[in-house]
Amino acid sequence: MALLPILSYPDPKLRTIAQPVKEINEDIKTLIKDMFDTLYDAKGIGLAASQVDRHIQLIVMDLSDDKSGQRVFINPKITPLVEDKKPYEEGCLSVPEVYDEVERPTKVRIDALDGEGHAFSEEVEGLLAVCIQHEMDHLNGVLFVDYLSGLKQSRAREKVRKVLKQREKQLEAVKA
Ligand code: K1U
Ligand code: ZN
């Protein structure tokens, strides 16, 4: 099992635009496996390659509560299917312990390749629609806090700074 370090807000590397995956080779398959390990360890539901400092168009997701719902999206494209937008309280592994509402279209079509390189097209709603739009934003260098007010963004920066400091202290205590 390999755990990959997750970049934290406001790291400028999170603003890098991800490039298309050209070939699904062994390196990409290992990265997918490592990203799932990292996702489960962090107790998230989705992870974009950008968050682990790999700037390619790759997303892993598992919305199940027993690791039975692995989904891989390579070179994804998203098309909103409705004008209707609904707020959903989002979180982000790159912005730990910050949660806030973001409004997004409630139904989208995803066109992507799966982990084996097979093309698929799927119309999705609910948490999958929210999560894929959040992860697509990561591939485009956008974070959910960008949709919030300037005041909320500075509070988020401060919160992340404190959370990271706390985590470092806990690691030091374990080592000692
Ligand atoms: O991209 C990420 O950092 C992962 C993020 C995905 C996400 C969650 C909720 C709404 C949109 C996108 C997370 O997994 S945050 C942590 C989490 O486990 C979670 C948060 C809310 C609902 C369910 C899970
Ligand atoms: Zn995120």
Short mmCIF file of C-alpha atoms and ligand atoms in Angstrom, two decimals:
data_model
loop_
_atom_site.label_atom_id
_atom_site.label_comp_id
_atom_site.label_asym_id
_atom_site.label_seq_id
_atom_site.Cartn_x
_atom_site.Cartn_y
_atom_site.Cartn_z
CA MET A 1 0.00 0.00 0.00
CA ALA A 2 1.34 3.46 -0.90
CA LEU A 3 -0.04 6.67 0.54
CA LEU A 4 0.56 9.82 -1.49
CA PRO A 5 0.94 13.25 0.17
CA ILE A 6 -2.11 15.45 -0.51
CA LEU A 7 -1.42 19.10 -1.40
CA SER A 8 -3.12 21.59 0.92
CA TYR A 9 -4.72 24.97 0.22
CA PRO A 10 -3.29 27.51 -0.59
CA ASP A 11 -0.45 25.57 -2.29
CA PRO A 12 -0.08 27.17 -5.78
CA LYS A 13 0.52 23.71 -7.28
CA LEU A 14 -3.22 23.11 -6.80
CA ARG A 15 -3.75 25.76 -9.52
CA THR A 16 -1.95 23.72 -12.22
CA ILE A 17 -4.10 22.75 -15.22
CA ALA A 18 -4.10 18.95 -15.68
CA GLN A 19 -3.05 17.51 -19.06
CA PRO A 20 -4.85 14.65 -20.86
CA VAL A 21 -3.65 11.09 -20.19
CA LYS A 22 -2.06 9.82 -23.43
CA GLU A 23 -1.64 6.14 -22.57
CA ILE A 24 -3.02 3.91 -19.81
CA ASN A 25 0.19 2.09 -18.94
CA GLU A 26 1.48 0.34 -15.80
CA ASP A 27 2.56 3.69 -14.27
CA ILE A 28 -1.00 5.04 -14.54
CA LYS A 29 -2.43 1.79 -13.10
CA THR A 30 -0.06 2.02 -10.12
CA LEU A 31 -1.03 5.67 -9.63
CA ILE A 32 -4.74 4.70 -9.66
CA LYS A 33 -4.11 2.04 -7.00
CA ASP A 34 -2.09 4.46 -4.86
CA MET A 35 -4.78 7.13 -5.23
CA PHE A 36 -7.45 4.67 -3.96
CA ASP A 37 -5.21 3.78 -0.98
CA THR A 38 -4.79 7.51 -0.29
CA LEU A 39 -8.53 8.18 -0.71
CA TYR A 40 -9.52 5.46 1.77
CA ASP A 41 -6.84 6.46 4.27
CA ALA A 42 -8.05 10.08 4.17
CA LYS A 43 -11.72 8.95 4.41
CA GLY A 44 -12.73 10.88 1.32
CA ILE A 45 -15.14 10.03 -1.49
CA GLY A 46 -13.16 11.44 -4.41
CA LEU A 47 -9.60 12.40 -5.32
CA ALA A 48 -8.18 14.19 -8.36
CA ALA A 49 -4.60 13.47 -9.49
CA SER A 50 -3.90 17.24 -9.13
CA GLN A 51 -4.31 16.86 -5.35
CA VAL A 52 -1.39 14.42 -5.21
CA ASP A 53 0.77 16.66 -7.42
CA ARG A 54 0.23 14.62 -10.61
CA HIS A 55 -1.17 17.06 -13.15
CA ILE A 56 -2.99 14.66 -15.43
CA GLN A 57 -6.72 14.24 -16.09
CA LEU A 58 -7.42 11.40 -13.69
CA ILE A 59 -10.04 11.12 -10.93
CA VAL A 60 -10.81 8.26 -8.55
CA MET A 61 -14.03 8.04 -6.58
CA ASP A 62 -15.84 5.67 -4.24
CA LEU A 63 -19.21 6.72 -2.85
CA SER A 64 -19.81 3.40 -1.08
CA ASP A 65 -19.18 2.88 2.62
CA ASP A 66 -17.46 -0.51 2.16
CA LYS A 67 -14.92 0.19 -0.64
CA SER A 68 -17.17 -1.61 -3.14
CA GLY A 69 -17.84 1.33 -5.47
CA GLN A 70 -14.52 2.17 -7.10
CA ARG A 71 -14.86 4.49 -10.10
CA VAL A 72 -12.06 5.79 -12.32
CA PHE A 73 -12.49 8.73 -14.71
CA ILE A 74 -9.73 9.42 -17.23
CA ASN A 75 -9.83 12.49 -19.53
CA PRO A 76 -13.36 13.30 -18.29
CA LYS A 77 -15.64 15.86 -19.94
CA ILE A 78 -18.73 17.16 -18.18
CA THR A 79 -21.86 18.65 -19.75
CA PRO A 80 -24.56 20.19 -17.53
CA LEU A 81 -27.96 18.74 -18.51
CA VAL A 82 -30.16 21.14 -16.53
CA GLU A 83 -30.07 24.83 -15.64
CA ASP A 84 -31.31 24.02 -12.14
CA LYS A 85 -28.59 24.45 -9.50
CA LYS A 86 -28.75 23.24 -5.89
CA PRO A 87 -26.49 23.97 -2.91
CA TYR A 88 -24.59 21.09 -1.33
CA GLU A 89 -22.24 21.25 1.66
CA GLU A 90 -18.85 20.31 0.22
CA GLY A 91 -15.60 19.34 1.84
CA CYS A 92 -12.16 18.85 0.31
CA LEU A 93 -9.16 16.76 1.34
CA SER A 94 -6.95 19.69 0.24
CA VAL A 95 -8.90 22.09 2.50
CA PRO A 96 -9.17 19.94 5.64
CA GLU A 97 -11.98 20.57 8.12
CA VAL A 98 -13.58 23.34 6.06
CA TYR A 99 -17.11 22.73 4.80
CA ASP A 100 -19.44 25.10 2.97
CA GLU A 101 -22.26 25.18 0.48
CA VAL A 102 -21.58 25.37 -3.25
CA GLU A 103 -24.31 25.57 -5.92
CA ARG A 104 -23.86 23.34 -8.95
CA PRO A 105 -26.07 21.93 -11.73
CA THR A 106 -28.01 18.94 -10.37
CA LYS A 107 -27.63 16.72 -13.44
CA VAL A 108 -24.59 16.31 -15.73
CA ARG A 109 -23.36 13.95 -18.43
CA ILE A 110 -19.89 12.48 -17.95
CA ASP A 111 -17.89 11.34 -20.99
CA ALA A 112 -14.66 9.66 -19.93
CA LEU A 113 -12.44 6.58 -20.14
CA ASP A 114 -12.51 4.03 -17.33
CA GLY A 115 -9.40 2.49 -15.73
CA GLU A 116 -9.06 0.04 -18.62
CA GLY A 117 -9.30 2.77 -21.26
CA HIS A 118 -12.88 1.98 -22.31
CA ALA A 119 -14.95 5.04 -23.24
CA PHE A 120 -18.27 5.52 -21.46
CA SER A 121 -20.98 8.13 -21.19
CA GLU A 122 -23.24 8.42 -18.18
CA GLU A 123 -25.93 10.83 -16.96
CA VAL A 124 -25.61 11.37 -13.22
CA GLU A 125 -27.43 13.19 -10.39
CA GLY A 126 -27.10 13.50 -6.61
CA LEU A 127 -23.77 13.09 -4.81
CA LEU A 128 -22.02 11.65 -7.89
CA ALA A 129 -22.94 14.80 -9.87
CA VAL A 130 -21.66 17.04 -7.05
CA CYS A 131 -18.47 15.06 -6.56
CA ILE A 132 -17.51 14.78 -10.26
CA GLN A 133 -17.96 18.55 -10.69
CA HIS A 134 -15.82 19.19 -7.59
CA GLU A 135 -13.10 16.84 -8.91
CA MET A 136 -13.26 18.32 -12.43
CA ASP A 137 -12.66 21.72 -10.84
CA HIS A 138 -9.45 20.31 -9.30
CA LEU A 139 -8.24 19.28 -12.78
CA ASN A 140 -8.83 22.87 -13.87
CA GLY A 141 -7.01 24.36 -10.87
CA VAL A 142 -10.23 25.45 -9.13
CA LEU A 143 -11.09 24.78 -5.45
CA PHE A 144 -14.53 24.86 -3.84
CA VAL A 145 -13.42 27.75 -1.60
CA ASP A 146 -13.01 29.89 -4.75
CA TYR A 147 -16.84 30.08 -4.83
CA LEU A 148 -16.93 31.55 -1.29
CA SER A 149 -16.56 35.16 -0.13
CA GLY A 150 -13.12 36.68 0.46
CA LEU A 151 -13.76 36.59 4.21
CA LYS A 152 -14.60 32.86 4.12
CA GLN A 153 -11.49 32.21 1.99
CA SER A 154 -9.20 33.89 4.51
CA ARG A 155 -10.90 31.98 7.35
CA ALA A 156 -10.35 28.75 5.36
CA ARG A 157 -6.62 29.56 4.92
CA GLU A 158 -6.30 30.14 8.67
CA LYS A 159 -8.23 26.94 9.52
CA VAL A 160 -6.06 24.83 7.20
CA ARG A 161 -2.89 26.36 8.68
CA LYS A 162 -4.07 25.38 12.19
CA VAL A 163 -5.17 21.87 11.16
CA LEU A 164 -1.79 21.18 9.48
CA LYS A 165 0.09 22.48 12.53
CA GLN A 166 -2.01 20.24 14.79
CA ARG A 167 -1.37 17.22 12.55
CA GLU A 168 2.39 17.90 12.63
CA LYS A 169 2.30 18.06 16.46
CA GLN A 170 0.43 14.75 16.61
CA LEU A 171 3.00 13.13 14.28
CA GLU A 172 5.86 14.41 16.45
CA ALA A 173 4.14 13.04 19.58
CA VAL A 174 3.81 9.59 17.94
CA LYS A 175 7.51 9.63 16.96
CA ALA A 176 8.73 10.70 20.43
O1 K1U B 1 -11.83 16.27 -3.74
C1 K1U B 1 -11.74 16.02 -2.55
O2 K1U B 1 -10.94 16.65 -1.88
C2 K1U B 1 -12.56 14.94 -1.92
C3 K1U B 1 -13.88 15.43 -1.36
C4 K1U B 1 -14.97 15.16 -2.35
C5 K1U B 1 -16.28 15.86 -2.13
C6 K1U B 1 -17.01 15.65 -0.97
C7 K1U B 1 -18.23 16.29 -0.80
C8 K1U B 1 -18.71 17.10 -1.77
C9 K1U B 1 -17.98 17.30 -2.91
C10 K1U B 1 -16.77 16.67 -3.08
C11 K1U B 1 -14.14 14.66 -0.08
O3 K1U B 1 -14.14 13.47 -0.07
S1 K1U B 1 -14.38 15.59 1.32
C12 K1U B 1 -14.49 14.51 2.69
C13 K1U B 1 -15.61 13.56 2.74
O4 K1U B 1 -15.33 12.44 2.98
C14 K1U B 1 -17.06 13.85 2.55
C15 K1U B 1 -17.62 15.08 2.67
C16 K1U B 1 -18.99 15.27 2.45
C17 K1U B 1 -19.78 14.19 2.14
C18 K1U B 1 -19.21 12.94 2.06
C19 K1U B 1 -17.86 12.77 2.27
ZN ZN B 2 -11.39 18.63 -3.28
#
